mmCIF file with all atom_site columns, C-alpha atoms in Angstrom:
data_model
loop_
_atom_site.group_PDB
_atom_site.id
_atom_site.type_symbol
_atom_site.label_atom_id
_atom_site.label_alt_id
_atom_site.label_comp_id
_atom_site.label_asym_id
_atom_site.label_entity_id
_atom_site.label_seq_id
_atom_site.pdbx_PDB_ins_code
_atom_site.Cartn_x
_atom_site.Cartn_y
_atom_site.Cartn_z
_atom_site.occupancy
_atom_site.B_iso_or_equiv
_atom_site.pdbx_formal_charge
_atom_site.auth_seq_id
_atom_site.auth_comp_id
_atom_site.auth_asym_id
_atom_site.auth_atom_id
_atom_site.pdbx_PDB_model_num
ATOM 1   C CA . MET A 1 1   ? -144.719 -15.622 -81.399  1.00 46.00 ? 23  MET A CA 1
ATOM 2   C CA . VAL A 1 2   ? -142.587 -18.771 -81.082  1.00 41.00 ? 24  VAL A CA 1
ATOM 3   C CA . LYS A 1 3   ? -144.103 -20.239 -84.244  1.00 44.00 ? 25  LYS A CA 1
ATOM 4   C CA . ARG A 1 4   ? -143.410 -17.050 -86.200  1.00 48.00 ? 26  ARG A CA 1
ATOM 5   C CA . LEU A 1 5   ? -139.791 -16.982 -85.014  1.00 39.00 ? 27  LEU A CA 1
ATOM 6   C CA . LEU A 1 6   ? -139.228 -20.625 -85.945  1.00 41.00 ? 28  LEU A CA 1
ATOM 7   C CA . ASN A 1 7   ? -140.799 -20.116 -89.346  1.00 44.00 ? 29  ASN A CA 1
ATOM 8   C CA . ALA A 1 8   ? -138.573 -17.108 -89.934  1.00 44.00 ? 30  ALA A CA 1
ATOM 9   C CA . LEU A 1 9   ? -135.448 -19.111 -89.013  1.00 40.00 ? 31  LEU A CA 1
ATOM 10  C CA . LEU A 1 10  ? -136.295 -22.293 -90.915  1.00 42.00 ? 32  LEU A CA 1
ATOM 11  C CA . PHE A 1 11  ? -138.052 -20.725 -93.890  1.00 43.00 ? 33  PHE A CA 1
ATOM 12  C CA . PRO A 1 12  ? -136.668 -17.221 -94.622  1.00 43.00 ? 34  PRO A CA 1
ATOM 13  C CA . PRO A 1 13  ? -139.161 -14.816 -96.228  1.00 43.00 ? 35  PRO A CA 1
ATOM 14  C CA . ILE A 1 14  ? -138.924 -14.180 -99.955  1.00 34.00 ? 36  ILE A CA 1
ATOM 15  C CA . LYS A 1 15  ? -138.410 -10.610 -101.104 1.00 36.00 ? 37  LYS A CA 1
ATOM 16  C CA . ILE A 1 16  ? -141.333 -9.086  -102.931 1.00 33.00 ? 38  ILE A CA 1
ATOM 17  C CA . GLY A 1 17  ? -140.821 -9.290  -106.644 1.00 34.00 ? 39  GLY A CA 1
ATOM 18  C CA . SER A 1 18  ? -138.414 -12.225 -106.482 1.00 34.00 ? 40  SER A CA 1
ATOM 19  C CA . THR A 1 19  ? -139.111 -15.642 -107.997 1.00 33.00 ? 41  THR A CA 1
ATOM 20  C CA . GLY A 1 20  ? -138.116 -17.675 -104.971 1.00 36.00 ? 42  GLY A CA 1
ATOM 21  C CA . PRO A 1 21  ? -139.276 -21.197 -104.164 1.00 38.00 ? 43  PRO A CA 1
ATOM 22  C CA . SER A 1 22  ? -142.961 -21.942 -103.788 1.00 39.00 ? 44  SER A CA 1
ATOM 23  C CA . GLU A 1 23  ? -144.346 -23.500 -100.628 1.00 46.00 ? 45  GLU A CA 1
ATOM 24  C CA . ARG A 1 24  ? -143.919 -27.017 -102.025 1.00 43.00 ? 46  ARG A CA 1
ATOM 25  C CA . THR A 1 25  ? -140.114 -26.570 -102.255 1.00 48.00 ? 47  THR A CA 1
ATOM 26  C CA . LYS A 1 26  ? -139.645 -25.313 -98.681  1.00 77.00 ? 48  LYS A CA 1
ATOM 27  C CA . LEU A 1 27  ? -140.248 -28.745 -97.213  1.00 84.00 ? 49  LEU A CA 1
ATOM 28  C CA . HIS A 1 28  ? -137.367 -31.158 -97.691  1.00 82.00 ? 50  HIS A CA 1
ATOM 29  C CA . LEU A 1 29  ? -136.003 -34.549 -96.683  1.00 83.00 ? 51  LEU A CA 1
ATOM 30  C CA . PRO A 1 30  ? -132.192 -34.937 -96.715  1.00 80.00 ? 52  PRO A CA 1
ATOM 31  C CA . GLU A 1 31  ? -132.567 -38.709 -97.232  1.00 81.00 ? 53  GLU A CA 1
ATOM 32  C CA . HIS A 1 32  ? -134.569 -38.104 -100.431 1.00 81.00 ? 54  HIS A CA 1
ATOM 33  C CA . PRO A 1 33  ? -133.328 -34.787 -101.841 1.00 81.00 ? 55  PRO A CA 1
ATOM 34  C CA . ASP A 1 34  ? -134.504 -35.475 -105.399 1.00 82.00 ? 56  ASP A CA 1
ATOM 35  C CA . THR A 1 35  ? -138.064 -36.379 -104.441 1.00 85.00 ? 57  THR A CA 1
ATOM 36  C CA . PRO A 1 36  ? -140.497 -33.454 -104.820 1.00 87.00 ? 58  PRO A CA 1
ATOM 37  C CA . ILE A 1 37  ? -142.758 -32.596 -101.899 1.00 88.00 ? 59  ILE A CA 1
ATOM 38  C CA . GLU A 1 38  ? -146.197 -31.101 -102.462 1.00 88.00 ? 60  GLU A CA 1
ATOM 39  C CA . LEU A 1 39  ? -147.998 -29.363 -99.598  1.00 89.00 ? 61  LEU A CA 1
ATOM 40  C CA . LYS A 1 40  ? -151.754 -28.938 -99.697  1.00 87.00 ? 62  LYS A CA 1
ATOM 41  C CA . ARG A 1 41  ? -153.581 -26.976 -97.026  1.00 86.00 ? 63  ARG A CA 1
ATOM 42  C CA . THR A 1 42  ? -156.936 -28.515 -96.078  1.00 83.00 ? 64  THR A CA 1
ATOM 43  C CA . GLN A 1 43  ? -159.839 -28.036 -93.691  1.00 79.00 ? 65  GLN A CA 1
ATOM 44  C CA . ARG A 1 44  ? -158.419 -30.694 -91.366  1.00 68.00 ? 66  ARG A CA 1
ATOM 45  C CA . LYS A 1 45  ? -158.515 -29.471 -87.759  1.00 65.00 ? 67  LYS A CA 1
ATOM 46  C CA . LYS A 1 46  ? -155.677 -31.449 -86.191  1.00 72.00 ? 68  LYS A CA 1
ATOM 47  C CA . THR A 1 47  ? -154.390 -34.315 -88.308  1.00 78.00 ? 69  THR A CA 1
ATOM 48  C CA . ILE A 1 48  ? -151.760 -34.348 -91.034  1.00 84.00 ? 70  ILE A CA 1
ATOM 49  C CA . ALA A 1 49  ? -151.572 -36.957 -93.787  1.00 84.00 ? 71  ALA A CA 1
ATOM 50  C CA . PHE A 1 50  ? -148.657 -38.155 -95.913  1.00 84.00 ? 72  PHE A CA 1
ATOM 51  C CA . ARG A 1 51  ? -148.964 -39.947 -99.227  1.00 83.00 ? 73  ARG A CA 1
ATOM 52  C CA . VAL A 1 52  ? -146.338 -41.243 -101.632 1.00 82.00 ? 74  VAL A CA 1
ATOM 53  C CA . ALA A 1 53  ? -147.382 -41.575 -105.273 1.00 77.00 ? 75  ALA A CA 1
ATOM 54  C CA . ASN A 1 54  ? -145.656 -41.246 -108.651 1.00 76.00 ? 76  ASN A CA 1
ATOM 55  C CA . ASN A 1 55  ? -142.290 -40.614 -106.976 1.00 80.00 ? 77  ASN A CA 1
ATOM 56  C CA . CYS A 1 56  ? -143.705 -37.598 -105.153 1.00 85.00 ? 78  CYS A CA 1
ATOM 57  C CA . ILE A 1 57  ? -144.388 -36.962 -101.453 1.00 87.00 ? 79  ILE A CA 1
ATOM 58  C CA . LYS A 1 58  ? -147.781 -35.354 -100.912 1.00 87.00 ? 80  LYS A CA 1
ATOM 59  C CA . VAL A 1 59  ? -148.586 -33.695 -97.595  1.00 88.00 ? 81  VAL A CA 1
ATOM 60  C CA . MET A 1 60  ? -152.071 -32.645 -96.500  1.00 87.00 ? 82  MET A CA 1
ATOM 61  C CA . ALA A 1 61  ? -152.038 -30.377 -93.447  1.00 87.00 ? 83  ALA A CA 1
ATOM 62  C CA . PRO A 1 62  ? -154.378 -27.987 -91.595  1.00 88.00 ? 84  PRO A CA 1
ATOM 63  C CA . LYS A 1 63  ? -154.270 -24.428 -92.814  1.00 85.00 ? 85  LYS A CA 1
ATOM 64  C CA . ARG A 1 64  ? -152.949 -23.047 -89.528  1.00 83.00 ? 86  ARG A CA 1
ATOM 65  C CA . LEU A 1 65  ? -150.285 -25.686 -88.889  1.00 86.00 ? 87  LEU A CA 1
ATOM 66  C CA . ALA A 1 66  ? -146.850 -24.032 -88.922  1.00 86.00 ? 88  ALA A CA 1
ATOM 67  C CA . LEU A 1 67  ? -144.349 -25.142 -91.547  1.00 88.00 ? 89  LEU A CA 1
ATOM 68  C CA . TYR A 1 68  ? -141.713 -25.997 -88.957  1.00 88.00 ? 90  TYR A CA 1
ATOM 69  C CA . ARG A 1 69  ? -144.173 -28.414 -87.335  1.00 88.00 ? 91  ARG A CA 1
ATOM 70  C CA . ILE A 1 70  ? -144.982 -30.021 -90.695  1.00 88.00 ? 92  ILE A CA 1
ATOM 71  C CA . GLN A 1 71  ? -141.230 -30.408 -91.308  1.00 89.00 ? 93  GLN A CA 1
ATOM 72  C CA . GLN A 1 72  ? -140.795 -32.105 -87.921  1.00 89.00 ? 94  GLN A CA 1
ATOM 73  C CA . LEU A 1 73  ? -143.568 -34.596 -88.669  1.00 88.00 ? 95  LEU A CA 1
ATOM 74  C CA . LEU A 1 74  ? -142.179 -35.151 -92.162  1.00 88.00 ? 96  LEU A CA 1
ATOM 75  C CA . ASN A 1 75  ? -138.780 -36.006 -90.658  1.00 88.00 ? 97  ASN A CA 1
ATOM 76  C CA . LYS A 1 76  ? -140.404 -38.528 -88.327  1.00 88.00 ? 98  LYS A CA 1
ATOM 77  C CA . ARG A 1 77  ? -142.015 -40.264 -91.312  1.00 86.00 ? 99  ARG A CA 1
ATOM 78  C CA . SER A 1 78  ? -138.802 -40.350 -93.312  1.00 86.00 ? 100 SER A CA 1
ATOM 79  C CA . GLU A 1 79  ? -138.219 -44.083 -92.843  1.00 85.00 ? 101 GLU A CA 1
ATOM 80  C CA . TRP A 1 80  ? -141.775 -44.959 -93.884  1.00 84.00 ? 102 TRP A CA 1
ATOM 81  C CA . ILE A 1 81  ? -141.526 -42.647 -96.898  1.00 85.00 ? 103 ILE A CA 1
ATOM 82  C CA . GLY A 1 82  ? -138.288 -44.351 -97.936  1.00 84.00 ? 104 GLY A CA 1
ATOM 83  C CA . ARG A 1 83  ? -139.948 -47.760 -97.798  1.00 81.00 ? 105 ARG A CA 1
ATOM 84  C CA . GLN A 1 84  ? -142.861 -46.521 -99.896  1.00 80.00 ? 106 GLN A CA 1
ATOM 85  C CA . LEU A 1 85  ? -140.570 -45.037 -102.535 1.00 80.00 ? 107 LEU A CA 1
ATOM 86  C CA . GLU A 1 86  ? -138.564 -48.262 -102.722 1.00 79.00 ? 108 GLU A CA 1
ATOM 87  C CA . TYR A 1 87  ? -141.725 -50.362 -102.850 1.00 73.00 ? 109 TYR A CA 1
ATOM 88  C CA . GLN A 1 88  ? -143.280 -48.353 -105.690 1.00 72.00 ? 110 GLN A CA 1
ATOM 89  C CA . ALA A 1 89  ? -140.033 -48.319 -107.642 1.00 72.00 ? 111 ALA A CA 1
ATOM 90  C CA . SER A 1 90  ? -139.984 -52.143 -107.539 1.00 66.00 ? 112 SER A CA 1
ATOM 91  C CA . LEU A 1 91  ? -143.320 -52.477 -109.332 1.00 62.00 ? 113 LEU A CA 1
ATOM 92  C CA . PRO A 1 92  ? -143.216 -53.003 -113.106 1.00 57.00 ? 114 PRO A CA 1
ATOM 93  C CA . GLU A 1 93  ? -143.921 -49.931 -115.210 1.00 55.00 ? 115 GLU A CA 1
ATOM 94  C CA . ASP A 1 94  ? -146.586 -51.657 -117.268 1.00 50.00 ? 116 ASP A CA 1
ATOM 95  C CA . LEU A 1 95  ? -148.759 -51.814 -114.144 1.00 50.00 ? 117 LEU A CA 1
ATOM 96  C CA . ALA A 1 96  ? -148.914 -48.033 -113.924 1.00 47.00 ? 118 ALA A CA 1
ATOM 97  C CA . PRO A 1 97  ? -152.520 -46.826 -113.924 1.00 45.00 ? 119 PRO A CA 1
ATOM 98  C CA . SER A 1 98  ? -153.701 -46.307 -117.496 1.00 51.00 ? 120 SER A CA 1
ATOM 99  C CA . GLU A 1 99  ? -156.929 -46.672 -119.401 1.00 54.00 ? 121 GLU A CA 1
ATOM 100 C CA . PRO A 1 100 ? -156.746 -49.576 -121.887 1.00 59.00 ? 122 PRO A CA 1
ATOM 101 C CA . GLN A 1 101 ? -158.962 -49.847 -124.923 1.00 67.00 ? 123 GLN A CA 1
ATOM 102 C CA . TYR A 1 102 ? -161.543 -52.564 -124.372 1.00 71.00 ? 124 TYR A CA 1
ATOM 103 C CA . VAL A 1 103 ? -162.100 -53.578 -127.980 1.00 74.00 ? 125 VAL A CA 1
ATOM 104 C CA . ASP A 1 104 ? -161.812 -56.835 -129.880 1.00 75.00 ? 126 ASP A CA 1
ATOM 105 C CA . GLY A 1 105 ? -158.153 -57.825 -130.260 1.00 81.00 ? 127 GLY A CA 1
ATOM 106 C CA . ALA A 1 106 ? -156.884 -55.382 -127.605 1.00 80.00 ? 128 ALA A CA 1
ATOM 107 C CA . PRO A 1 107 ? -154.095 -56.680 -125.299 1.00 84.00 ? 129 PRO A CA 1
ATOM 108 C CA . ILE A 1 108 ? -155.025 -57.630 -121.742 1.00 83.00 ? 130 ILE A CA 1
ATOM 109 C CA . THR A 1 109 ? -152.788 -58.882 -118.916 1.00 86.00 ? 131 THR A CA 1
ATOM 110 C CA . TYR A 1 110 ? -153.510 -61.635 -116.409 1.00 89.00 ? 132 TYR A CA 1
ATOM 111 C CA . LEU A 1 111 ? -150.925 -63.009 -113.956 1.00 89.00 ? 133 LEU A CA 1
ATOM 112 C CA . GLY A 1 112 ? -148.141 -61.381 -115.940 1.00 87.00 ? 134 GLY A CA 1
ATOM 113 C CA . LYS A 1 113 ? -149.134 -62.921 -119.282 1.00 88.00 ? 135 LYS A CA 1
ATOM 114 C CA . ARG A 1 114 ? -150.483 -61.049 -122.291 1.00 87.00 ? 136 ARG A CA 1
ATOM 115 C CA . TYR A 1 115 ? -153.704 -62.133 -123.949 1.00 86.00 ? 137 TYR A CA 1
ATOM 116 C CA . ARG A 1 116 ? -155.940 -60.709 -126.632 1.00 86.00 ? 138 ARG A CA 1
ATOM 117 C CA . LEU A 1 117 ? -159.543 -59.779 -125.968 1.00 82.00 ? 139 LEU A CA 1
ATOM 118 C CA . ALA A 1 118 ? -162.140 -61.594 -128.027 1.00 81.00 ? 140 ALA A CA 1
ATOM 119 C CA . ILE A 1 119 ? -165.558 -59.924 -127.855 1.00 78.00 ? 141 ILE A CA 1
ATOM 120 C CA . SER A 1 120 ? -168.422 -62.320 -128.548 1.00 77.00 ? 142 SER A CA 1
ATOM 121 C CA . HIS A 1 121 ? -172.139 -61.772 -129.005 1.00 71.00 ? 143 HIS A CA 1
ATOM 122 C CA . ILE A 1 122 ? -174.169 -64.220 -126.899 1.00 65.00 ? 144 ILE A CA 1
ATOM 123 C CA . PRO A 1 123 ? -177.551 -64.434 -125.120 1.00 62.00 ? 145 PRO A CA 1
ATOM 124 C CA . LYS A 1 124 ? -177.803 -62.291 -121.990 1.00 58.00 ? 146 LYS A CA 1
ATOM 125 C CA . THR A 1 125 ? -178.081 -65.288 -119.663 1.00 56.00 ? 147 THR A CA 1
ATOM 126 C CA . LYS A 1 126 ? -174.644 -66.580 -120.739 1.00 68.00 ? 148 LYS A CA 1
ATOM 127 C CA . GLN A 1 127 ? -172.601 -63.391 -120.406 1.00 71.00 ? 149 GLN A CA 1
ATOM 128 C CA . GLY A 1 128 ? -169.205 -63.768 -118.741 1.00 77.00 ? 150 GLY A CA 1
ATOM 129 C CA . ILE A 1 129 ? -165.459 -64.180 -119.323 1.00 82.00 ? 151 ILE A CA 1
ATOM 130 C CA . LYS A 1 130 ? -163.425 -67.298 -120.055 1.00 80.00 ? 152 LYS A CA 1
ATOM 131 C CA . PHE A 1 131 ? -160.167 -68.366 -121.698 1.00 81.00 ? 153 PHE A CA 1
ATOM 132 C CA . HIS A 1 132 ? -160.561 -69.876 -125.147 1.00 76.00 ? 154 HIS A CA 1
ATOM 133 C CA . SER A 1 133 ? -157.877 -70.685 -127.737 1.00 76.00 ? 155 SER A CA 1
ATOM 134 C CA . GLY A 1 134 ? -155.283 -68.505 -126.049 1.00 79.00 ? 156 GLY A CA 1
ATOM 135 C CA . ARG A 1 135 ? -157.611 -65.519 -125.825 1.00 83.00 ? 157 ARG A CA 1
ATOM 136 C CA . LEU A 1 136 ? -159.629 -63.921 -123.048 1.00 84.00 ? 158 LEU A CA 1
ATOM 137 C CA . ARG A 1 137 ? -163.125 -64.148 -124.441 1.00 82.00 ? 159 ARG A CA 1
ATOM 138 C CA . VAL A 1 138 ? -165.698 -61.612 -123.228 1.00 81.00 ? 160 VAL A CA 1
ATOM 139 C CA . ASN A 1 139 ? -169.257 -62.739 -123.854 1.00 77.00 ? 161 ASN A CA 1
ATOM 140 C CA . LEU A 1 140 ? -171.831 -59.941 -123.850 1.00 73.00 ? 162 LEU A CA 1
ATOM 141 C CA . PRO A 1 141 ? -175.158 -59.250 -125.568 1.00 71.00 ? 163 PRO A CA 1
ATOM 142 C CA . ILE A 1 142 ? -174.658 -57.025 -128.593 1.00 63.00 ? 164 ILE A CA 1
ATOM 143 C CA . LYS A 1 143 ? -176.617 -54.184 -126.958 1.00 60.00 ? 165 LYS A CA 1
ATOM 144 C CA . ARG A 1 144 ? -174.211 -54.147 -123.993 1.00 60.00 ? 166 ARG A CA 1
ATOM 145 C CA . GLN A 1 145 ? -170.922 -54.249 -125.890 1.00 60.00 ? 167 GLN A CA 1
ATOM 146 C CA . SER A 1 146 ? -169.918 -50.725 -124.936 1.00 71.00 ? 168 SER A CA 1
ATOM 147 C CA . HIS A 1 147 ? -166.496 -49.710 -123.614 1.00 71.00 ? 169 HIS A CA 1
ATOM 148 C CA . GLU A 1 148 ? -167.954 -49.163 -120.131 1.00 77.00 ? 170 GLU A CA 1
ATOM 149 C CA . ALA A 1 149 ? -169.825 -52.495 -120.033 1.00 78.00 ? 171 ALA A CA 1
ATOM 150 C CA . ILE A 1 150 ? -166.720 -54.467 -121.051 1.00 81.00 ? 172 ILE A CA 1
ATOM 151 C CA . LYS A 1 151 ? -164.604 -52.530 -118.551 1.00 82.00 ? 173 LYS A CA 1
ATOM 152 C CA . ASN A 1 152 ? -167.040 -53.249 -115.700 1.00 83.00 ? 174 ASN A CA 1
ATOM 153 C CA . LEU A 1 153 ? -167.271 -56.944 -116.568 1.00 83.00 ? 175 LEU A CA 1
ATOM 154 C CA . LEU A 1 154 ? -163.469 -57.266 -116.669 1.00 87.00 ? 176 LEU A CA 1
ATOM 155 C CA . SER A 1 155 ? -163.111 -55.412 -113.357 1.00 88.00 ? 177 SER A CA 1
ATOM 156 C CA . SER A 1 156 ? -165.570 -57.812 -111.724 1.00 88.00 ? 178 SER A CA 1
ATOM 157 C CA . TRP A 1 157 ? -163.737 -60.766 -113.239 1.00 90.00 ? 179 TRP A CA 1
ATOM 158 C CA . TYR A 1 158 ? -160.353 -59.585 -111.931 1.00 92.00 ? 180 TYR A CA 1
ATOM 159 C CA . GLN A 1 159 ? -161.883 -58.978 -108.509 1.00 92.00 ? 181 GLN A CA 1
ATOM 160 C CA . GLN A 1 160 ? -163.313 -62.500 -108.402 1.00 91.00 ? 182 GLN A CA 1
ATOM 161 C CA . ARG A 1 161 ? -159.923 -63.954 -109.352 1.00 92.00 ? 183 ARG A CA 1
ATOM 162 C CA . ALA A 1 162 ? -158.317 -61.910 -106.545 1.00 93.00 ? 184 ALA A CA 1
ATOM 163 C CA . GLU A 1 163 ? -160.918 -63.092 -104.040 1.00 93.00 ? 185 GLU A CA 1
ATOM 164 C CA . GLU A 1 164 ? -160.177 -66.696 -105.031 1.00 92.00 ? 186 GLU A CA 1
ATOM 165 C CA . ARG A 1 165 ? -156.355 -66.522 -104.988 1.00 93.00 ? 187 ARG A CA 1
ATOM 166 C CA . LEU A 1 166 ? -155.260 -63.962 -102.421 1.00 94.00 ? 188 LEU A CA 1
ATOM 167 C CA . PRO A 1 167 ? -156.741 -65.419 -99.186  1.00 93.00 ? 189 PRO A CA 1
ATOM 168 C CA . THR A 1 168 ? -154.934 -68.726 -99.787  1.00 93.00 ? 190 THR A CA 1
ATOM 169 C CA . LEU A 1 169 ? -151.689 -66.938 -100.635 1.00 94.00 ? 191 LEU A CA 1
ATOM 170 C CA . VAL A 1 170 ? -151.941 -64.694 -97.565  1.00 92.00 ? 192 VAL A CA 1
ATOM 171 C CA . GLU A 1 171 ? -152.528 -67.716 -95.333  1.00 93.00 ? 193 GLU A CA 1
ATOM 172 C CA . GLN A 1 172 ? -149.508 -69.563 -96.738  1.00 92.00 ? 194 GLN A CA 1
ATOM 173 C CA . LEU A 1 173 ? -147.125 -66.603 -96.496  1.00 92.00 ? 195 LEU A CA 1
ATOM 174 C CA . SER A 1 174 ? -148.329 -65.494 -93.063  1.00 91.00 ? 196 SER A CA 1
ATOM 175 C CA . LYS A 1 175 ? -147.386 -68.915 -91.666  1.00 91.00 ? 197 LYS A CA 1
ATOM 176 C CA . LYS A 1 176 ? -143.887 -68.631 -93.137  1.00 90.00 ? 198 LYS A CA 1
ATOM 177 C CA . ILE A 1 177 ? -143.428 -65.154 -91.703  1.00 89.00 ? 199 ILE A CA 1
ATOM 178 C CA . GLY A 1 178 ? -145.094 -66.029 -88.406  1.00 91.00 ? 200 GLY A CA 1
ATOM 179 C CA . VAL A 1 179 ? -147.691 -63.255 -88.194  1.00 88.00 ? 201 VAL A CA 1
ATOM 180 C CA . SER A 1 180 ? -151.450 -63.031 -87.803  1.00 87.00 ? 202 SER A CA 1
ATOM 181 C CA . TYR A 1 181 ? -153.867 -60.849 -89.745  1.00 88.00 ? 203 TYR A CA 1
ATOM 182 C CA . GLY A 1 182 ? -157.498 -59.794 -89.876  1.00 88.00 ? 204 GLY A CA 1
ATOM 183 C CA . ASP A 1 183 ? -160.033 -59.723 -92.687  1.00 89.00 ? 205 ASP A CA 1
ATOM 184 C CA . ILE A 1 184 ? -158.931 -59.618 -96.320  1.00 91.00 ? 206 ILE A CA 1
ATOM 185 C CA . GLN A 1 185 ? -160.634 -57.121 -98.605  1.00 90.00 ? 207 GLN A CA 1
ATOM 186 C CA . ILE A 1 186 ? -160.292 -56.642 -102.349 1.00 91.00 ? 208 ILE A CA 1
ATOM 187 C CA . ARG A 1 187 ? -160.609 -52.978 -103.269 1.00 87.00 ? 209 ARG A CA 1
ATOM 188 C CA . HIS A 1 188 ? -160.163 -50.554 -106.144 1.00 86.00 ? 210 HIS A CA 1
ATOM 189 C CA . PHE A 1 189 ? -157.244 -48.220 -105.394 1.00 80.00 ? 211 PHE A CA 1
ATOM 190 C CA . LYS A 1 190 ? -156.021 -45.555 -107.790 1.00 74.00 ? 212 LYS A CA 1
ATOM 191 C CA . SER A 1 191 ? -152.443 -45.267 -106.530 1.00 71.00 ? 213 SER A CA 1
ATOM 192 C CA . ARG A 1 192 ? -151.550 -48.197 -104.267 1.00 78.00 ? 214 ARG A CA 1
ATOM 193 C CA . TRP A 1 193 ? -151.475 -51.978 -104.486 1.00 85.00 ? 215 TRP A CA 1
ATOM 194 C CA . GLY A 1 194 ? -152.269 -52.860 -100.891 1.00 86.00 ? 216 GLY A CA 1
ATOM 195 C CA . SER A 1 195 ? -152.542 -51.657 -97.320  1.00 86.00 ? 217 SER A CA 1
ATOM 196 C CA . CYS A 1 196 ? -152.438 -53.007 -93.774  1.00 85.00 ? 218 CYS A CA 1
ATOM 197 C CA . ARG A 1 197 ? -154.823 -51.394 -91.299  1.00 85.00 ? 219 ARG A CA 1
ATOM 198 C CA . ALA A 1 198 ? -154.146 -50.983 -87.593  1.00 82.00 ? 220 ALA A CA 1
ATOM 199 C CA . ASP A 1 199 ? -156.687 -53.725 -86.770  1.00 86.00 ? 221 ASP A CA 1
ATOM 200 C CA . GLY A 1 200 ? -154.826 -56.237 -88.957  1.00 85.00 ? 222 GLY A CA 1
ATOM 201 C CA . ARG A 1 201 ? -157.196 -55.912 -91.884  1.00 87.00 ? 223 ARG A CA 1
ATOM 202 C CA . LEU A 1 202 ? -155.457 -56.394 -95.247  1.00 91.00 ? 224 LEU A CA 1
ATOM 203 C CA . GLN A 1 203 ? -156.655 -54.630 -98.385  1.00 90.00 ? 225 GLN A CA 1
ATOM 204 C CA . PHE A 1 204 ? -155.457 -55.414 -101.895 1.00 93.00 ? 226 PHE A CA 1
ATOM 205 C CA . ASN A 1 205 ? -156.026 -53.797 -105.273 1.00 91.00 ? 227 ASN A CA 1
ATOM 206 C CA . TRP A 1 206 ? -157.766 -56.137 -107.719 1.00 92.00 ? 228 TRP A CA 1
ATOM 207 C CA . ARG A 1 207 ? -155.338 -54.913 -110.402 1.00 90.00 ? 229 ARG A CA 1
ATOM 208 C CA . LEU A 1 208 ? -152.722 -57.135 -108.754 1.00 91.00 ? 230 LEU A CA 1
ATOM 209 C CA . MET A 1 209 ? -154.190 -59.958 -110.827 1.00 91.00 ? 231 MET A CA 1
ATOM 210 C CA . MET A 1 210 ? -152.508 -58.359 -113.830 1.00 89.00 ? 232 MET A CA 1
ATOM 211 C CA . ALA A 1 211 ? -149.058 -58.809 -112.274 1.00 88.00 ? 233 ALA A CA 1
ATOM 212 C CA . PRO A 1 212 ? -146.794 -61.889 -112.326 1.00 89.00 ? 234 PRO A CA 1
ATOM 213 C CA . SER A 1 213 ? -147.085 -64.237 -109.356 1.00 90.00 ? 235 SER A CA 1
ATOM 214 C CA . SER A 1 214 ? -143.720 -63.070 -107.986 1.00 89.00 ? 236 SER A CA 1
ATOM 215 C CA . ILE A 1 215 ? -144.961 -59.465 -107.786 1.00 89.00 ? 237 ILE A CA 1
ATOM 216 C CA . ILE A 1 216 ? -148.225 -60.534 -106.140 1.00 91.00 ? 238 ILE A CA 1
ATOM 217 C CA . GLU A 1 217 ? -146.269 -62.454 -103.507 1.00 91.00 ? 239 GLU A CA 1
ATOM 218 C CA . TYR A 1 218 ? -143.987 -59.462 -102.975 1.00 89.00 ? 240 TYR A CA 1
ATOM 219 C CA . VAL A 1 219 ? -146.968 -57.171 -102.283 1.00 90.00 ? 241 VAL A CA 1
ATOM 220 C CA . VAL A 1 220 ? -148.558 -59.698 -99.897  1.00 91.00 ? 242 VAL A CA 1
ATOM 221 C CA . VAL A 1 221 ? -145.291 -60.143 -97.966  1.00 90.00 ? 243 VAL A CA 1
ATOM 222 C CA . HIS A 1 222 ? -144.833 -56.357 -97.852  1.00 88.00 ? 244 HIS A CA 1
ATOM 223 C CA . GLU A 1 223 ? -148.241 -55.881 -96.217  1.00 90.00 ? 245 GLU A CA 1
ATOM 224 C CA . LEU A 1 224 ? -147.794 -58.824 -93.842  1.00 90.00 ? 246 LEU A CA 1
ATOM 225 C CA . CYS A 1 225 ? -144.488 -57.388 -92.661  1.00 87.00 ? 247 CYS A CA 1
ATOM 226 C CA . HIS A 1 226 ? -146.424 -54.447 -91.225  1.00 84.00 ? 248 HIS A CA 1
ATOM 227 C CA . ARG A 1 227 ? -147.741 -56.971 -88.710  1.00 81.00 ? 249 ARG A CA 1
#
């Protein structure tokens, strides 16, 4: 009864036949009035999850959780949501997820610099990636020079570069900030560049290796500040 009364007060019913707001527009944050909020009902039993991506706040909540309760929890997360929106807005647009064309002569980015792909046919035992004459040369057997094979080889190469550079950078910056941290993991994320787990574990997107060094440092400092 109390939940129904609160819902009626906070979210007035829409008259049948009207074109009032959908459920996604009923939730709001005064601090971010222009940011859309999407609500998705899930099979979760108790927990509610918030995600910020593409300048949109996405909420996943149990089917039976009252809207007024979701609004209360949303208000409590307002500060965190603001930080996420600011953080994502600071990242360069050319790092937005997109599917490049992995063909000879296509542009590729590494540490903020643009290179051209050079696809070479070599024996299977010598396949790999290296810089040569200002180009990023991908060496693959002719039978494996498919879009997917080149993509997978480049992903592995970026991940290896991240595994080589990021632990040293994290160690250096953590000493300046004065915080500790746990394991460092390099992951593939679709919509975020890093995360800090409750146990101190740091996770970074291998795509960071496409960004300039200043952006990489910014992301590392951002995650360390959670500590």
